[in-house]
Coordinates of C-alpha atoms in Angstrom, one line a residue:
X1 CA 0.0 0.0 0.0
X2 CA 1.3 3.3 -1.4
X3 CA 1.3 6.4 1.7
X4 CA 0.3 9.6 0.3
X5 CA 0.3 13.3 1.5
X6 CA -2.0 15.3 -0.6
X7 CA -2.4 18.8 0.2
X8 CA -5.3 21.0 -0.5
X9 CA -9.0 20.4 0.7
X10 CA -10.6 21.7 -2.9
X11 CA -12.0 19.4 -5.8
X12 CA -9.1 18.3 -7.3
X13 CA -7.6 17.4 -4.1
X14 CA -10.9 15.4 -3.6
X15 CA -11.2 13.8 -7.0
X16 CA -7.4 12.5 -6.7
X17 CA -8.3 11.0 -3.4
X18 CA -10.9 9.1 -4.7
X19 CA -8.7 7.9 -6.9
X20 CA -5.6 7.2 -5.1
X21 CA -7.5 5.6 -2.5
X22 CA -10.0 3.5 -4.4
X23 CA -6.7 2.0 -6.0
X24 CA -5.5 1.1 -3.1
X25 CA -3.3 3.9 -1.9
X26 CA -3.7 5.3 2.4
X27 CA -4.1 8.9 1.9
X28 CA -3.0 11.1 4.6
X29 CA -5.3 13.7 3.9
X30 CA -4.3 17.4 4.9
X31 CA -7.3 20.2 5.0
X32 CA -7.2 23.7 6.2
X33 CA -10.2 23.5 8.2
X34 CA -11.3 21.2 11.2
X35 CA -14.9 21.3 10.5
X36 CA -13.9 20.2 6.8
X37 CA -11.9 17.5 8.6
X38 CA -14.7 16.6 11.1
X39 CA -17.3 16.4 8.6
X40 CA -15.2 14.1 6.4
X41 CA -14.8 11.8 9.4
X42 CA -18.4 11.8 10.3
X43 CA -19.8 11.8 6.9
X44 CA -17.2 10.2 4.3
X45 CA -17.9 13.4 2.1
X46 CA -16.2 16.8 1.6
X47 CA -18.6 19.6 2.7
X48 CA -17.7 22.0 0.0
X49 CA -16.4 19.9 -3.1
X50 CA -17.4 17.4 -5.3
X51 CA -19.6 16.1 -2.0
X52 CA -21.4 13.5 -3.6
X53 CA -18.1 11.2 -3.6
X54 CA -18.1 9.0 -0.6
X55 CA -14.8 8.0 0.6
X56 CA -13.1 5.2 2.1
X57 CA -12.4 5.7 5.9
X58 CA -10.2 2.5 6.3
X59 CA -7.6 3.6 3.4
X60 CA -8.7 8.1 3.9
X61 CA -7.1 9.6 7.1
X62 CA -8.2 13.4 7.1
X63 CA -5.9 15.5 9.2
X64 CA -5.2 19.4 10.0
X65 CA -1.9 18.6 10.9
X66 CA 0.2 19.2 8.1
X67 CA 3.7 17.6 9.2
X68 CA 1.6 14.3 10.6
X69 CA 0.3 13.5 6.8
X70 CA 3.9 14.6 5.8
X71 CA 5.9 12.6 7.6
X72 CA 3.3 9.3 7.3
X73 CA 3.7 9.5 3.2
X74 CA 6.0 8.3 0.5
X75 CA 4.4 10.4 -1.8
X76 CA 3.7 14.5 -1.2
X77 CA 0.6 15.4 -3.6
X78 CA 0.0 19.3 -3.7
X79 CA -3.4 20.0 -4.8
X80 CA -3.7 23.7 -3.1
X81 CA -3.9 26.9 -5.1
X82 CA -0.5 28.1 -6.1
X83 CA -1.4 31.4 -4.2
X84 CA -1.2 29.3 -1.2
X85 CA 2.1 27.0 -1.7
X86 CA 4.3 29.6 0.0
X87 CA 2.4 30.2 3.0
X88 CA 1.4 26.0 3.4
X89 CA 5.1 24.1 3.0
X90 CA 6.8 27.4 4.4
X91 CA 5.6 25.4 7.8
X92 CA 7.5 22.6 7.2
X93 CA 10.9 21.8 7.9
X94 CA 13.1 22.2 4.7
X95 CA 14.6 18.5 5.5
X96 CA 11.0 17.4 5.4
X97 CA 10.7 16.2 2.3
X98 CA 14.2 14.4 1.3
X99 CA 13.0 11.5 1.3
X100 CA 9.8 12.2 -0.7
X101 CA 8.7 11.9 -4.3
X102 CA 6.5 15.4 -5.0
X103 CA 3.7 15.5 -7.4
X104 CA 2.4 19.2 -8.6
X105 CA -1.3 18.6 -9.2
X106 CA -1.4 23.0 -9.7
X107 CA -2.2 24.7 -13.0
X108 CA -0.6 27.9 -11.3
X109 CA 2.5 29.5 -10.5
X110 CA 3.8 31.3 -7.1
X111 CA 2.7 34.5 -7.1
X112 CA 5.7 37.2 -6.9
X113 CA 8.0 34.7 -7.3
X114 CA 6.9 34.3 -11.2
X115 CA 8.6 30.6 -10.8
X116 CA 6.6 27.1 -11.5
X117 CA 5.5 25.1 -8.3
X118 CA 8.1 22.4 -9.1
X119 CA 11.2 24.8 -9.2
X120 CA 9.8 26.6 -6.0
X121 CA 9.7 23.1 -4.0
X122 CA 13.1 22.3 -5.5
X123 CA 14.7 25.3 -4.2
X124 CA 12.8 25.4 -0.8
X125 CA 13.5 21.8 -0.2
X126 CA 16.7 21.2 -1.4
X127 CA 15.3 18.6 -3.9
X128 CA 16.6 17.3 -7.8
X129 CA 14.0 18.0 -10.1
X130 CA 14.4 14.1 -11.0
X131 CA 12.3 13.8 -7.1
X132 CA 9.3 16.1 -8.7
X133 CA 6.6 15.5 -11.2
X134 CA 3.3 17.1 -12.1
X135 CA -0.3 16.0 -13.0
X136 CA -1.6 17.3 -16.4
X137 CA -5.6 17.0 -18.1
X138 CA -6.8 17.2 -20.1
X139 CA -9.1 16.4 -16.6
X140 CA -11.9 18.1 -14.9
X141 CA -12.8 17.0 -11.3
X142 CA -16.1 17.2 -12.0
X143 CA -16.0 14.1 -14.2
X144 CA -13.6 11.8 -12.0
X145 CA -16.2 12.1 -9.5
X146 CA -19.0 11.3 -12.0
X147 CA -16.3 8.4 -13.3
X148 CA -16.1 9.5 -17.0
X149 CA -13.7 8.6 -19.1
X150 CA -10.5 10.0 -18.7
X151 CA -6.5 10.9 -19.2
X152 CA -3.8 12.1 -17.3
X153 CA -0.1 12.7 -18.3
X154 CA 2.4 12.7 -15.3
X155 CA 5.4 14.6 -16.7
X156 CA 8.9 14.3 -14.9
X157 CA 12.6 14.2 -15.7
X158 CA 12.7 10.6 -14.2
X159 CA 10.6 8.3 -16.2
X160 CA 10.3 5.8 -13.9
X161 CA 8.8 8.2 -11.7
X162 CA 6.6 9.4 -13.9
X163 CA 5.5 5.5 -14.8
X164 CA 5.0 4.3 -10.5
X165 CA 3.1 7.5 -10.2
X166 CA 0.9 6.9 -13.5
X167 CA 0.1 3.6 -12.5
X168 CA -1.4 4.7 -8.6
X169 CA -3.7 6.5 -11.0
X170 CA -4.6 4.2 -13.4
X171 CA -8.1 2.7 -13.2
X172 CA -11.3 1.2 -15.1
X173 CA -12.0 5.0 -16.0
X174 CA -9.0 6.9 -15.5
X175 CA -6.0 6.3 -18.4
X176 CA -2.7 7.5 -17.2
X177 CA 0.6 7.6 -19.3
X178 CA 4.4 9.0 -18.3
X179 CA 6.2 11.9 -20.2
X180 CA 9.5 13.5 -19.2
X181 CA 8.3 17.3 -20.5
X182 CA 8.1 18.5 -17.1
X183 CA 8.7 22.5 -17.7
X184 CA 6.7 22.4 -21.0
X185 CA 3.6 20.2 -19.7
X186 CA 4.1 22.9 -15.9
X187 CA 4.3 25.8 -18.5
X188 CA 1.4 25.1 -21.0
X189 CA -1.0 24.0 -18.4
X190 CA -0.7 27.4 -16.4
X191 CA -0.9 29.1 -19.9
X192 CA -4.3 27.2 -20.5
X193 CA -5.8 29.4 -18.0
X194 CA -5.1 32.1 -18.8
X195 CA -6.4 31.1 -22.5
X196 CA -9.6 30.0 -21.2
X197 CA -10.3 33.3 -19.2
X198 CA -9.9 35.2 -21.8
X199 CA -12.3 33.1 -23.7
X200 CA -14.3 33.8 -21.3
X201 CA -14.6 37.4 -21.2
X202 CA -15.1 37.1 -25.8
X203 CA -17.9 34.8 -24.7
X204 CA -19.3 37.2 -22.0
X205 CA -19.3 40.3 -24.6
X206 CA -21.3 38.3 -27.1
X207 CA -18.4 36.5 -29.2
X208 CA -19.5 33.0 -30.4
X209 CA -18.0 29.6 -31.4
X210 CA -16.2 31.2 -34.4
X211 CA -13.9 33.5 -33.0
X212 CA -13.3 30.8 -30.0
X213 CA -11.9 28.4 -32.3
X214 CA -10.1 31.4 -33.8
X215 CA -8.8 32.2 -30.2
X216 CA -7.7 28.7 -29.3
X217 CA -5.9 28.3 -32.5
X218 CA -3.6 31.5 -32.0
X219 CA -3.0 30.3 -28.4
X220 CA -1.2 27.0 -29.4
X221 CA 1.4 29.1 -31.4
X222 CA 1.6 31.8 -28.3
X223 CA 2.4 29.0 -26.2
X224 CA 4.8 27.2 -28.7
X225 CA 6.7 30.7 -28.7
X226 CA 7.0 31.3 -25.0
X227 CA 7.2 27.2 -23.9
X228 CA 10.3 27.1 -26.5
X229 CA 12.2 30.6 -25.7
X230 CA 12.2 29.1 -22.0
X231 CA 13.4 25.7 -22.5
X232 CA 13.8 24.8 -26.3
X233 CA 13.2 21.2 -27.1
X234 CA 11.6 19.0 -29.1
X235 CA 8.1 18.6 -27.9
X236 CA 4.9 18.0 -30.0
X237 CA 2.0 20.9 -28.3
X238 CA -0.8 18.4 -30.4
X239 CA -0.6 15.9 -27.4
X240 CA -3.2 15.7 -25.2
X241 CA -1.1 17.1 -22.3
X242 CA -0.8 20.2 -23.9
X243 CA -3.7 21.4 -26.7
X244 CA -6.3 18.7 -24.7
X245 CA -5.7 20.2 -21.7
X246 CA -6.5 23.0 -23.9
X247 CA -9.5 22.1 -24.9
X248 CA -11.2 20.8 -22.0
X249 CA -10.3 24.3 -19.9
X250 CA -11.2 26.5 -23.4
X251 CA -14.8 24.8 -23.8
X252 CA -15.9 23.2 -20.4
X253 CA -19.0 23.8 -18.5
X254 CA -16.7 22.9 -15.6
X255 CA -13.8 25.7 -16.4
X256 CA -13.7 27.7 -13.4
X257 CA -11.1 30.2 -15.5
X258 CA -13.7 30.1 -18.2
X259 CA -16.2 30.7 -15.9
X260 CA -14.5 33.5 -14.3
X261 CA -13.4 35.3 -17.7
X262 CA -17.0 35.3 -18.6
X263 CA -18.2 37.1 -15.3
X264 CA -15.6 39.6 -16.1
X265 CA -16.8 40.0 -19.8
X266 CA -20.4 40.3 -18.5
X267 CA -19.4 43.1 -16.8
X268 CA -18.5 41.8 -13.2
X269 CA -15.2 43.4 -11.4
X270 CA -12.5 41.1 -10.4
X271 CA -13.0 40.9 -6.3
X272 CA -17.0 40.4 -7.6
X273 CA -16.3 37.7 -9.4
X274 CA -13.8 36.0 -7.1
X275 CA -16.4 36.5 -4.2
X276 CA -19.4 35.1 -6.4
X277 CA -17.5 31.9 -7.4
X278 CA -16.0 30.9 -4.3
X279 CA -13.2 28.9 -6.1
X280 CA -10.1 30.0 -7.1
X281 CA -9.4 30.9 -11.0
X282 CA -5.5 30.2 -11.5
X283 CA -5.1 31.9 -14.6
X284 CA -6.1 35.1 -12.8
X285 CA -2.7 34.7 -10.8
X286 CA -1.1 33.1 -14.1
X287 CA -1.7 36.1 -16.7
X288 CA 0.5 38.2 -14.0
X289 CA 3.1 35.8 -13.6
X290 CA 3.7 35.0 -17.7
X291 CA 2.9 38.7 -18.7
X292 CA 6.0 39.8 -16.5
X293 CA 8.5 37.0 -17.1
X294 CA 7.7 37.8 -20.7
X295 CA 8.6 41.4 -20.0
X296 CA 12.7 40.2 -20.3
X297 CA 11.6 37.5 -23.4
X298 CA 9.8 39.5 -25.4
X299 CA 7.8 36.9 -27.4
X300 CA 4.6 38.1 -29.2
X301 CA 1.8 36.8 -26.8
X302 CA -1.3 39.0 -27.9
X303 CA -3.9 37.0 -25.9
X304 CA -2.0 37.0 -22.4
X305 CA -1.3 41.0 -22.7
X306 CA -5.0 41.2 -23.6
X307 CA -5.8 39.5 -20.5
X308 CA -3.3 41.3 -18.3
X309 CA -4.7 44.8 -19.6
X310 CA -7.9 43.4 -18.4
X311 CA -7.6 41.8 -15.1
X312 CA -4.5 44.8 -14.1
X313 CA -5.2 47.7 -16.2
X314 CA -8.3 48.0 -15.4
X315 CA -8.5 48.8 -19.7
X316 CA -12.3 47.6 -20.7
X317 CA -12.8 44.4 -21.8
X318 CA -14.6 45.2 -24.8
X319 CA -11.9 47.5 -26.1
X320 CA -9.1 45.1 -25.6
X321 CA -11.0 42.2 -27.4
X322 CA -11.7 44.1 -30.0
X323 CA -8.0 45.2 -30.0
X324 CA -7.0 41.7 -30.0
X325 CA -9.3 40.8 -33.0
X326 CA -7.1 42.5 -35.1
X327 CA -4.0 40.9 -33.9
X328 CA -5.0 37.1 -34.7
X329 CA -4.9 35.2 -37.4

């Protein structure tokens, strides 16, 4: 039996726990909040996400205590919003993790730091980057819970820990495969977000199917330009792990940055929008991050200035898409 830490109390961290654990994996679960905790104990659901899954008990230990679930594990699963990485392993010792494997289940970068949540726990931890790996769609919570078909890539520079990790996930519904693109598959799925927010806000002022397809299009080439002026290597963006991920966050009823970016479109301010949703959109955080590291690169990335004039310039949204119109292809 596999011993894993997973981090974060939100519906990713619940959907991978019901995966992890139904495989046969004991999940040391850590949550912010003891009434989350106590509820999960009493109940077998999560109050707040995805609370129609019922959980195992026997193989599902839900905890507050963050170094407990830690030092139990094998396996360190963050699931938390990269806002909150920082301020969440920053309370644990930095020899707490050498003997761990870390798995980056966030579509987010730090905040401020403008680095990927893999390089951060590298440099806070002391760790190679052959001890890290990360969790890529194209995969929406929602439908692990309802147990729809679907596919994970788990990218590292070690394959073979990219494979042992793949197959804890792998199940009747759920296919998993290894890749060893970890910056490019960390990159493009933060840069997803942000595509899919600003899809959002088109959709929001009255743009239709045609000019998302249009929008989605352009963003595989802005991501091929900014993934390869980082880390240049061979890497084909038509996999799954990169334009399915895509997709699914472009087009999804379940896209919380989609969601978000149409709020905004429709007229809503940020904080508004943030308050109605009660979930965290990373590609809010992501557009600041990739705008400003792209301040030193200087690639041509139309759609992530359009959403960073948005979301920080406070420039209308309608004048910026229509701005942008003119600037894709």
């Amino acid at each position: 039996m596999e011993k894993i830490a997973m981090l974060g109390g939100g519906s990713w961290a619940t959907a991978l726990t019901k995966i992890l654990s139904e495989n046969g994996s004991r999940v040391h679960w850590w949550m912010r909040s003891k009434d989350d905790v106590q509820h999960l104990l009493r109940t077998r659901h999560n109050p707040r996400y995805l609370s129609s899954v019922a959980l195992d008990l026997d193989r599902v230990q839900p905890t507050t205590d963050l170094n407990e679930a830690v030092a139990a594990a094998d396996w360190l699963v963050l699931a938390v919003p990269a806002a909150f990485v920082q301020s969440s392993l920053d309370k644990l010792d930095r020899d707490a993790l050498k003997d761990k494997r870390v798995i980056s289940a966030i579509k987010g970068m730090i905040p401020g730091k403008n680095v990927l949540v893999t390089d951060y726990v590298a440099e806070r931890f002391r760790l190679p980057h052959t001890r890290l790996g990360v969790v890529a769609g194209p995969c929406h919570a929602e439908e692990v819970a309802l147990e729809k078909q679907s596919y994970l890539t788990i990218g590292s520079p070690d394959a073979e820990l990219a494979e042992e990790f793949s197959q804890l996930l792998r199940n009747r519904y759920v296919k998993a495969n290894p890749a060893t693109d970890l910056d490019g598959i960390e990159y493009c799925a933060v840069m997803k977000n942000i595509i899919a927010l600003t899809g959002g806000i088109a959709h929001g002022l009255g743009y239709g199917d045609n000019f998302q397809a249009v929008l989605v299009s352009n963003a595989v080439q802005e991501m091929r330009r900014f993934v390869h002026a980082l880390n240049p290597q061979p890497r084909d963006l038509s996999g799954s792990a990169y334009l399915g991920d895509l997709l699914v966050t472009a087009y999804s009823q379940f896209s919380r940055n989609r969601t978000f970016g149409n709020m905004v479109g429709r007229g809503y301010s940020v904080k508004s929008a943030q308050l109605e949703m009660n979930m965290v959109a990373e590609g809010y955080y992501a557009v600041k991050s990739i705008y400003e590291i792209n301040r030193k690169l200087q690639v041509s990335m139309p759609i992530t200035s359009a959403a960073y004039h948005i979301l920080y310039e406070k420039i209308s949204p309608a004048i910026e898409i229509e701005l942008l119109k003119e600037k894709l292809k």
